[in-house]
CSV table of C-alpha atoms and ligand atoms in Angstrom, one decimal:
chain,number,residue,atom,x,y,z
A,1,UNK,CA,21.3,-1.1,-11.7
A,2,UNK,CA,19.4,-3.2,-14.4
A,3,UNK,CA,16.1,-2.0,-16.0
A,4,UNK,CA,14.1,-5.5,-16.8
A,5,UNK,CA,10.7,-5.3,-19.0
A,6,UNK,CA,10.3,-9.2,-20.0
A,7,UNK,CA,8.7,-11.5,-17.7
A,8,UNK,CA,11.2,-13.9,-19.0
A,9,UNK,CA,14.4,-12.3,-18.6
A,10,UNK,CA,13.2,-11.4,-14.8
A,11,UNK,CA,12.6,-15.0,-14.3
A,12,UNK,CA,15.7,-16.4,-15.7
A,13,UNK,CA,17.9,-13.3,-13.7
A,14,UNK,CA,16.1,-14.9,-10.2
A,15,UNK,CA,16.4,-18.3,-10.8
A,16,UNK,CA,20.1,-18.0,-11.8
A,17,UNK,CA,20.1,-15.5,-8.4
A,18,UNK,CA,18.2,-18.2,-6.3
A,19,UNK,CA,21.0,-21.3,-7.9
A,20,UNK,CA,23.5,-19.5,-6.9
A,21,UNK,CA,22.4,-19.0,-2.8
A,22,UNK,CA,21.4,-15.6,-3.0
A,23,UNK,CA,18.8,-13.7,-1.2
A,24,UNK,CA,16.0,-11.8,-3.0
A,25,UNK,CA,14.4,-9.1,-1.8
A,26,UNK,CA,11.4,-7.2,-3.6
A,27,UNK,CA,9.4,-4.1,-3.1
A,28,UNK,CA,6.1,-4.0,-5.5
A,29,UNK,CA,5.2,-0.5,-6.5
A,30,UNK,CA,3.1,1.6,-9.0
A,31,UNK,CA,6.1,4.2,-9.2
A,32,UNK,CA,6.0,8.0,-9.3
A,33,UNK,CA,8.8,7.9,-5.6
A,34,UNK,CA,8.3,9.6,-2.4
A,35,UNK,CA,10.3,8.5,0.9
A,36,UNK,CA,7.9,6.3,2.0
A,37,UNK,CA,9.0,4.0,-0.5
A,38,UNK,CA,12.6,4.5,-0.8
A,39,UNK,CA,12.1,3.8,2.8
A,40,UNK,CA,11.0,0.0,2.0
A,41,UNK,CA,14.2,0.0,-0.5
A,42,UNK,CA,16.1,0.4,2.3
A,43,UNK,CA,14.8,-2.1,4.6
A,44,UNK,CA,14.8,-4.9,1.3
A,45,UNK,CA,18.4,-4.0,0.9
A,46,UNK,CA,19.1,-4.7,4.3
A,47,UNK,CA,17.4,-8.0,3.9
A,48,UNK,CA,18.6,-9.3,0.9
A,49,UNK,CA,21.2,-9.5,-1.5
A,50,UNK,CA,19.4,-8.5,-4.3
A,51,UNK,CA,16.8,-6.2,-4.2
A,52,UNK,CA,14.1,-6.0,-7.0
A,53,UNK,CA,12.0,-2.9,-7.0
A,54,UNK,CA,8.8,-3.0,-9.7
A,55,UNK,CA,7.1,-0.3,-10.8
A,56,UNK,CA,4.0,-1.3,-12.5
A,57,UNK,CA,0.5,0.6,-12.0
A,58,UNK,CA,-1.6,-2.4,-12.6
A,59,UNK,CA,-4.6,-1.2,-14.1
A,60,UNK,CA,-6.8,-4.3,-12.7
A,61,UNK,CA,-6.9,-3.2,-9.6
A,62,UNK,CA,-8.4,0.6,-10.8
A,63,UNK,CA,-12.3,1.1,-10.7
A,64,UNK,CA,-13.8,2.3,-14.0
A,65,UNK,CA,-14.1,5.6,-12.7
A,66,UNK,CA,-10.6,5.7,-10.9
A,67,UNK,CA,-7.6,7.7,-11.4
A,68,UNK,CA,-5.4,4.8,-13.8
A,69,UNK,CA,-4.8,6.9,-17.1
A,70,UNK,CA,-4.1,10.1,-14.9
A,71,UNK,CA,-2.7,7.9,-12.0
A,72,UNK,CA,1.4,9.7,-11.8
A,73,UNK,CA,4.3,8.8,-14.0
A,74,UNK,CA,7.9,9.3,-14.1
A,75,UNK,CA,10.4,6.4,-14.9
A,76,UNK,CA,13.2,8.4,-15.0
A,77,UNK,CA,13.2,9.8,-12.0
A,78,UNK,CA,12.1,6.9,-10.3
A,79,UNK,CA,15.1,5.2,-11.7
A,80,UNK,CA,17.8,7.5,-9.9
A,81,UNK,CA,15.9,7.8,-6.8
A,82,UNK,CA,16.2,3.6,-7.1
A,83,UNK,CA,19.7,3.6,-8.2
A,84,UNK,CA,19.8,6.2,-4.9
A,85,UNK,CA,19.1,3.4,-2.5
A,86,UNK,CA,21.0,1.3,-4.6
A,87,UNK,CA,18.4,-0.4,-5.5
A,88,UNK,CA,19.7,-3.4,-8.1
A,89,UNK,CA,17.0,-4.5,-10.7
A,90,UNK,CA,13.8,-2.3,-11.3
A,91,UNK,CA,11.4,-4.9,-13.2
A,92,UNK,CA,8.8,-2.9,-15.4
A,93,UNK,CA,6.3,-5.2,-16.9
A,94,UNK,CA,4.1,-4.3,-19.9
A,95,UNK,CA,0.1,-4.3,-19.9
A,96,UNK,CA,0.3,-7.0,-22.8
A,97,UNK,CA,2.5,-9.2,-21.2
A,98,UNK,CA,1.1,-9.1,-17.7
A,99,UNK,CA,-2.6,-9.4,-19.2
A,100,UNK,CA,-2.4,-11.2,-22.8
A,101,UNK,CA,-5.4,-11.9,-24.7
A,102,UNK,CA,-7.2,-14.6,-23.4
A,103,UNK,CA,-6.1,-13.9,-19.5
A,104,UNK,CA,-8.4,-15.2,-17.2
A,105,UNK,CA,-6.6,-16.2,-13.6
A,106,UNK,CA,-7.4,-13.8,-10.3
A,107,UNK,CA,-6.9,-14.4,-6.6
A,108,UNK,CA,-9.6,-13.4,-4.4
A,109,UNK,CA,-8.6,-13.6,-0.6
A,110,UNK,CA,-12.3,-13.3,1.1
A,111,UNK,CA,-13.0,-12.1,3.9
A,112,UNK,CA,-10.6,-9.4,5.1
A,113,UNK,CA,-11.0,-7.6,1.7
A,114,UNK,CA,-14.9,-7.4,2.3
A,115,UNK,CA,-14.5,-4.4,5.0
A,116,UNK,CA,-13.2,-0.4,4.1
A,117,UNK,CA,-11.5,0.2,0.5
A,118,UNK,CA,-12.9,-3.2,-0.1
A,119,UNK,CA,-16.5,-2.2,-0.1
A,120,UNK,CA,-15.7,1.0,-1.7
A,121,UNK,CA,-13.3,0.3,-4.2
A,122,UNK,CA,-15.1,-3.3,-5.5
A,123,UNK,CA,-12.4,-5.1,-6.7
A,124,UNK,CA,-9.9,-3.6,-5.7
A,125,UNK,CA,-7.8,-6.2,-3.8
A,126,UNK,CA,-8.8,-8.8,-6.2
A,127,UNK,CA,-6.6,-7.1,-8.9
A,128,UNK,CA,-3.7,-6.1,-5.8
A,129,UNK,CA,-4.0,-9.8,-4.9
A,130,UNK,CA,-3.6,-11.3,-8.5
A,131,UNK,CA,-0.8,-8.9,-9.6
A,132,UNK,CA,1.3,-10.0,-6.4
A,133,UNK,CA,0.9,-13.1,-7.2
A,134,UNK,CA,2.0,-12.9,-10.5
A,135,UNK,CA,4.6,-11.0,-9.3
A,136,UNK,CA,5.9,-13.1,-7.2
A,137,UNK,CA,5.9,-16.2,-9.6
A,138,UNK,CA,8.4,-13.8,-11.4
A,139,UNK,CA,10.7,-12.1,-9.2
A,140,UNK,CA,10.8,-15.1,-6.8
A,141,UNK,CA,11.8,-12.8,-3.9
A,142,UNK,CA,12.4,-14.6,-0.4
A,143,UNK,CA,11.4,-11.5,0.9
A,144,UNK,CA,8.7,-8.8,0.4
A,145,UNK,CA,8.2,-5.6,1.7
A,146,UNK,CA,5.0,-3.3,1.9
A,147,UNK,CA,3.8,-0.4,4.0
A,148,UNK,CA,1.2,-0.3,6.5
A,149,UNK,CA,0.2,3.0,5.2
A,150,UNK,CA,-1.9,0.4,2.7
A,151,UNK,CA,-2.9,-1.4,6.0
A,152,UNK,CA,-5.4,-3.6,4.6
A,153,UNK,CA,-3.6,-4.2,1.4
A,154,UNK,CA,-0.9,-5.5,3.9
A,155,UNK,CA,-3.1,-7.9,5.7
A,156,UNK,CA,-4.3,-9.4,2.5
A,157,UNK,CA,-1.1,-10.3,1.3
A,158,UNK,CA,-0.1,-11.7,4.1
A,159,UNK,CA,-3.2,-13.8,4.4
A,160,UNK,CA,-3.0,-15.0,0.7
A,161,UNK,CA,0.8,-16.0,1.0
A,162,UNK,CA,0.2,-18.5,4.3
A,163,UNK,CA,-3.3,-19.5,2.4
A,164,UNK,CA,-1.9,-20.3,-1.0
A,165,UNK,CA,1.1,-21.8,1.0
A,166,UNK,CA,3.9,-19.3,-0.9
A,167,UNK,CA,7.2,-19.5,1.0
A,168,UNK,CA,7.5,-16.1,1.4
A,169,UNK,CA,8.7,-13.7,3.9
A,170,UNK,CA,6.1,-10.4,4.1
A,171,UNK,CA,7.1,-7.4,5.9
A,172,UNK,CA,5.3,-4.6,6.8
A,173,UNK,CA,7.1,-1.2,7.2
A,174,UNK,CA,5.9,2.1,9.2
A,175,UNK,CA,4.3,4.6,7.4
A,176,UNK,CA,6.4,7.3,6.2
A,177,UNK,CA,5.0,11.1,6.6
A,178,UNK,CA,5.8,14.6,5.6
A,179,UNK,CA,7.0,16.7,8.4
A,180,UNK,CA,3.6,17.9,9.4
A,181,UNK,CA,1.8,14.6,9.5
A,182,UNK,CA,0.8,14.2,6.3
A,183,UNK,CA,1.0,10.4,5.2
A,184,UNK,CA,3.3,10.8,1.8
A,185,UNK,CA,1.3,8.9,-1.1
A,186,UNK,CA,2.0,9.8,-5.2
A,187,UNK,CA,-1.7,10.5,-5.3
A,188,UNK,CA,-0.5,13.9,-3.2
A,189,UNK,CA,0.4,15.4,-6.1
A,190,UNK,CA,-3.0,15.5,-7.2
A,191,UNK,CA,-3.8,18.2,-4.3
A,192,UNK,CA,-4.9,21.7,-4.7
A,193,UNK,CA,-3.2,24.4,-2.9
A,194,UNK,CA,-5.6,25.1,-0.8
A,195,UNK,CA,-6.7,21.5,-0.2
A,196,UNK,CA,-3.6,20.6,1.0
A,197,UNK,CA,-4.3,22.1,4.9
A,198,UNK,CA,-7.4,20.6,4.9
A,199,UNK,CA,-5.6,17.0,4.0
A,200,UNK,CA,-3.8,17.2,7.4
A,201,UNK,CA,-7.5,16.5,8.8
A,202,UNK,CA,-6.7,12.7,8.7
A,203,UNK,CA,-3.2,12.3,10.4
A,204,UNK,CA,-4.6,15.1,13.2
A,205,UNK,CA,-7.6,13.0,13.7
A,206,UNK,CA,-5.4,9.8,14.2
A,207,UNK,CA,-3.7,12.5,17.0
A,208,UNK,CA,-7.5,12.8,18.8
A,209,UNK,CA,-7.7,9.5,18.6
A,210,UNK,CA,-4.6,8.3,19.8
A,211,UNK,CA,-4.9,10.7,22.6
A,212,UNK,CA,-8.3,9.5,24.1
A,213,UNK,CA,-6.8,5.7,23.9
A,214,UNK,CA,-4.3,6.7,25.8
A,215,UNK,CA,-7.1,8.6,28.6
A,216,UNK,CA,-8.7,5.6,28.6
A,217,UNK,CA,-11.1,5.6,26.3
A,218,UNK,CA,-12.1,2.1,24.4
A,219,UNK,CA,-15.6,2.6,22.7
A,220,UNK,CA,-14.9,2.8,19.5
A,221,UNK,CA,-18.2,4.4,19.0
A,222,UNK,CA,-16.8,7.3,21.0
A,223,UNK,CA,-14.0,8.0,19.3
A,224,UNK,CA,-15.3,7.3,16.0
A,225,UNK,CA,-17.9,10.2,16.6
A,226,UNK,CA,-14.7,12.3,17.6
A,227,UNK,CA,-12.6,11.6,14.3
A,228,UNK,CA,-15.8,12.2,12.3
A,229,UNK,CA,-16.3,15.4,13.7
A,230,UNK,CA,-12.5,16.6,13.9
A,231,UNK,CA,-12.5,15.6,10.0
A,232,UNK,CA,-15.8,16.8,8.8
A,233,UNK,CA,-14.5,20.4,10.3
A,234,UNK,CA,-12.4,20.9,7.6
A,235,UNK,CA,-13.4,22.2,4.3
A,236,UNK,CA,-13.2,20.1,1.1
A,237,UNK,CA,-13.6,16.9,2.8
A,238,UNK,CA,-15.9,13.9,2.3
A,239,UNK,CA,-15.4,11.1,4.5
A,240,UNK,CA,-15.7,7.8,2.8
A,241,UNK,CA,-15.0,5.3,6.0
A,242,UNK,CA,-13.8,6.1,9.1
A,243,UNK,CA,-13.8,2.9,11.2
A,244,UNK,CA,-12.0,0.9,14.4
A,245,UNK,CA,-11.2,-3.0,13.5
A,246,UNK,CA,-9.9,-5.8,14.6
A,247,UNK,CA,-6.0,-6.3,13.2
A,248,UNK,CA,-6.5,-9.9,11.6
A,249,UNK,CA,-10.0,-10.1,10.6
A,250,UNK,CA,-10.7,-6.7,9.7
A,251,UNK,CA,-14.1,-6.5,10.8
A,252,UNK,CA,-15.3,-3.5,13.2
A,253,UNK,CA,-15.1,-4.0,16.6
A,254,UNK,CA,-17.3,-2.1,19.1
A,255,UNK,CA,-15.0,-1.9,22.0
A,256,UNK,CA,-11.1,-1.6,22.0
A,257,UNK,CA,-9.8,-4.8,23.4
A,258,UNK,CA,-7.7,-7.0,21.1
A,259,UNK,CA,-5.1,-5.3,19.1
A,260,UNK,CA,-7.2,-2.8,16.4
A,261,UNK,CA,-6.9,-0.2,14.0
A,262,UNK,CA,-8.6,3.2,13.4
A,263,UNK,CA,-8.7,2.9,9.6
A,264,UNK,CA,-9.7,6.2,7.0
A,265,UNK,CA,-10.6,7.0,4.1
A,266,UNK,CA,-11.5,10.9,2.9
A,267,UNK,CA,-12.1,12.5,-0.2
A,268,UNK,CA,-10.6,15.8,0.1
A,269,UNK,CA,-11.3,17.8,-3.2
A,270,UNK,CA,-11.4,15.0,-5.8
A,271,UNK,CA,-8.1,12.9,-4.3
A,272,UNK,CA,-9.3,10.1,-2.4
A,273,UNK,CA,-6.3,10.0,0.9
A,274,UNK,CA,-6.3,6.9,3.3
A,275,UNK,CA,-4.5,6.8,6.7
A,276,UNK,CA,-4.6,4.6,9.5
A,277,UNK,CA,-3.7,3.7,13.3
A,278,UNK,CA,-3.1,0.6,15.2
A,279,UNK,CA,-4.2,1.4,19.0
A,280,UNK,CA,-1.1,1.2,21.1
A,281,UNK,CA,1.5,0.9,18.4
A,282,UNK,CA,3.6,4.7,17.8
A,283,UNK,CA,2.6,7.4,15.6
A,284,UNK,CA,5.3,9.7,14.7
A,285,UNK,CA,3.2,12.4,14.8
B,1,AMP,P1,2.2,2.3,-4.3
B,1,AMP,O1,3.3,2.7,-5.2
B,1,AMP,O2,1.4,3.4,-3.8
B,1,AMP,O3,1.4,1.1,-4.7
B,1,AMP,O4,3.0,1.8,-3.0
B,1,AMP,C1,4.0,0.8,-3.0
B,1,AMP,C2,4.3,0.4,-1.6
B,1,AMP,O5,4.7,1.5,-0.9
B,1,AMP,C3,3.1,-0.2,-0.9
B,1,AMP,O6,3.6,-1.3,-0.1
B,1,AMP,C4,2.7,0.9,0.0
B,1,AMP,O7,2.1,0.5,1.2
B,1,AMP,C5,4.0,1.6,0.3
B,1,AMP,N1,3.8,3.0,0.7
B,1,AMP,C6,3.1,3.9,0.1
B,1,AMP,N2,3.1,5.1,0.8
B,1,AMP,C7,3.8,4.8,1.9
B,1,AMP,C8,4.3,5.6,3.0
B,1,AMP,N3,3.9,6.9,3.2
B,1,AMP,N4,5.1,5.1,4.0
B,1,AMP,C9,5.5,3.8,3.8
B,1,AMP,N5,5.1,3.0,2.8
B,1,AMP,C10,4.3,3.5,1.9
């Protein structure tokens, strides 16, 4: 497995890839490994013939009161969980390459960035949108692969590769969970012992509401007030959205009709957890 830093070298190694007929796939991530990204390894290596892993934690897409200094680190054992899956170039940019003096370019996709971590996290997407973008100017993948644990992160891509007409395959891949339910995310580590129960509050709630979709139930109202309460019975937690939308536009919808998603995000202690369900779609929980 290759360890690449310069932009250069990266976009020389794909170009010479895409000369000579071969397929590129690419998973973009801010590192620190847990299954649920060695699972979307696994599906780029199905998928292509190269598969480029980054591991960058871009700090433009970080509030000035998020977690980007303390935000989890550990190359080297990222790279043998990558070498693992096989994994066959891990492309690790620097700040000052990625963000020189004088750097001034951003993509802002609009509307579907306006709703949940959007309004919380201002800014957010704009730096998730411009860093894949750059991203993919240098790896030059024919293939990309996220999770739809970062659901509208997912739909934002997806939505700036057909507007800004990139030739792009994007892929979105379950969410992968610890046995009891728990969505895995790096920020986990950041959980206090006794925190950790009260975490479990978000996939159980997806359970609740899952279960009265499948009674019947479509006001989203309803089961909104449900999730609330199941969540807000657990100690340590502060809701920050909990909220029913439609899949393409991301805006709430009242009543369950098209295809939607129950989308949250909680505080529980300090770490800031986000989960989600699409109505009618399985939840291995
Ligand atoms: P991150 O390193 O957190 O930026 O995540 C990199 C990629 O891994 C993104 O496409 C995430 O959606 C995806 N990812 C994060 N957590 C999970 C999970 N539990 N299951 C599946 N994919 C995930």
């Amino acid at each position: 497995m290759e360890s690449v830093r310069s932009i250069k070298e990266m976009q020389v190694f794909s170009e010479s890839l895409r000369n000579n007929g071969k397929k590129i796939s690419f998973v973009p991530t801010m590192g620190y490994f847990h299954e649920g990204h060695l699972s979307l390894m696994k599906e780029g290596k199905k998928r292509g013939d190269c598969l480029v892993v980054s591991i960058y934690v871009n700090p433009m897409q970080f509030g000035p009161a998020e977690d980007f200094t303390r935000y989890p680190r550990d190359f080297e054992r990222d790279r043998k969980l990558a070498e693992d899956v096989k994994a066959d170039v891990i492309f690790c940019p620097e700040n000052e390459e990625m963000y020189p003096e004088y750097y001034q370019t951003f993509v802002d996709v609009e509307e579907v960035t306006k709703n949940l971590c959007g309004f919380s996290r201002p800014a957010h997407f704009r730096g998730v949108t411009t860093v894949c973008a750059k991203l993919f100017h240098i790896v030059k993948p024919h293939v990309a692969i996220f999770g739809k644990k970062d659901f509208q992160q997912l739909v934002t891509i997806k939505r700036m590769v057909q507007d800004l007409n990139i030739v792009l395959e994007v892929v979105g891949m379950p969410t992968v969970r610890e046995t009891d339910g728990l969505a895995m995310s790096s920020r986990n580590v950041y959980l206090k012992a006794q925190e950790r129960e009260s975490a479990l509050s978000l996939s159980r709630s997806l359970v609740i509401a899952r279960k009265l979709y499948e009674d019947g139930l479509r006001d989203s109202g309803k089961i909104l007030r449900e999730v609330r309460k199941y969540i807000e019975g657990n100690p340590y937690t502060g809701i920050d959205y909990a909220k029913i939308c439609d899949t393409t536009t991301l805006k709430d919808v009242e009543y369950l009709e098209g295809e939607a998603v129950l989308a949250l995000a909680v505080k529980v202690g300090a770490t800031r957890l986000i989960d989600n369900y699409v109505f009618g779609e399985t939840l291995d929980i």
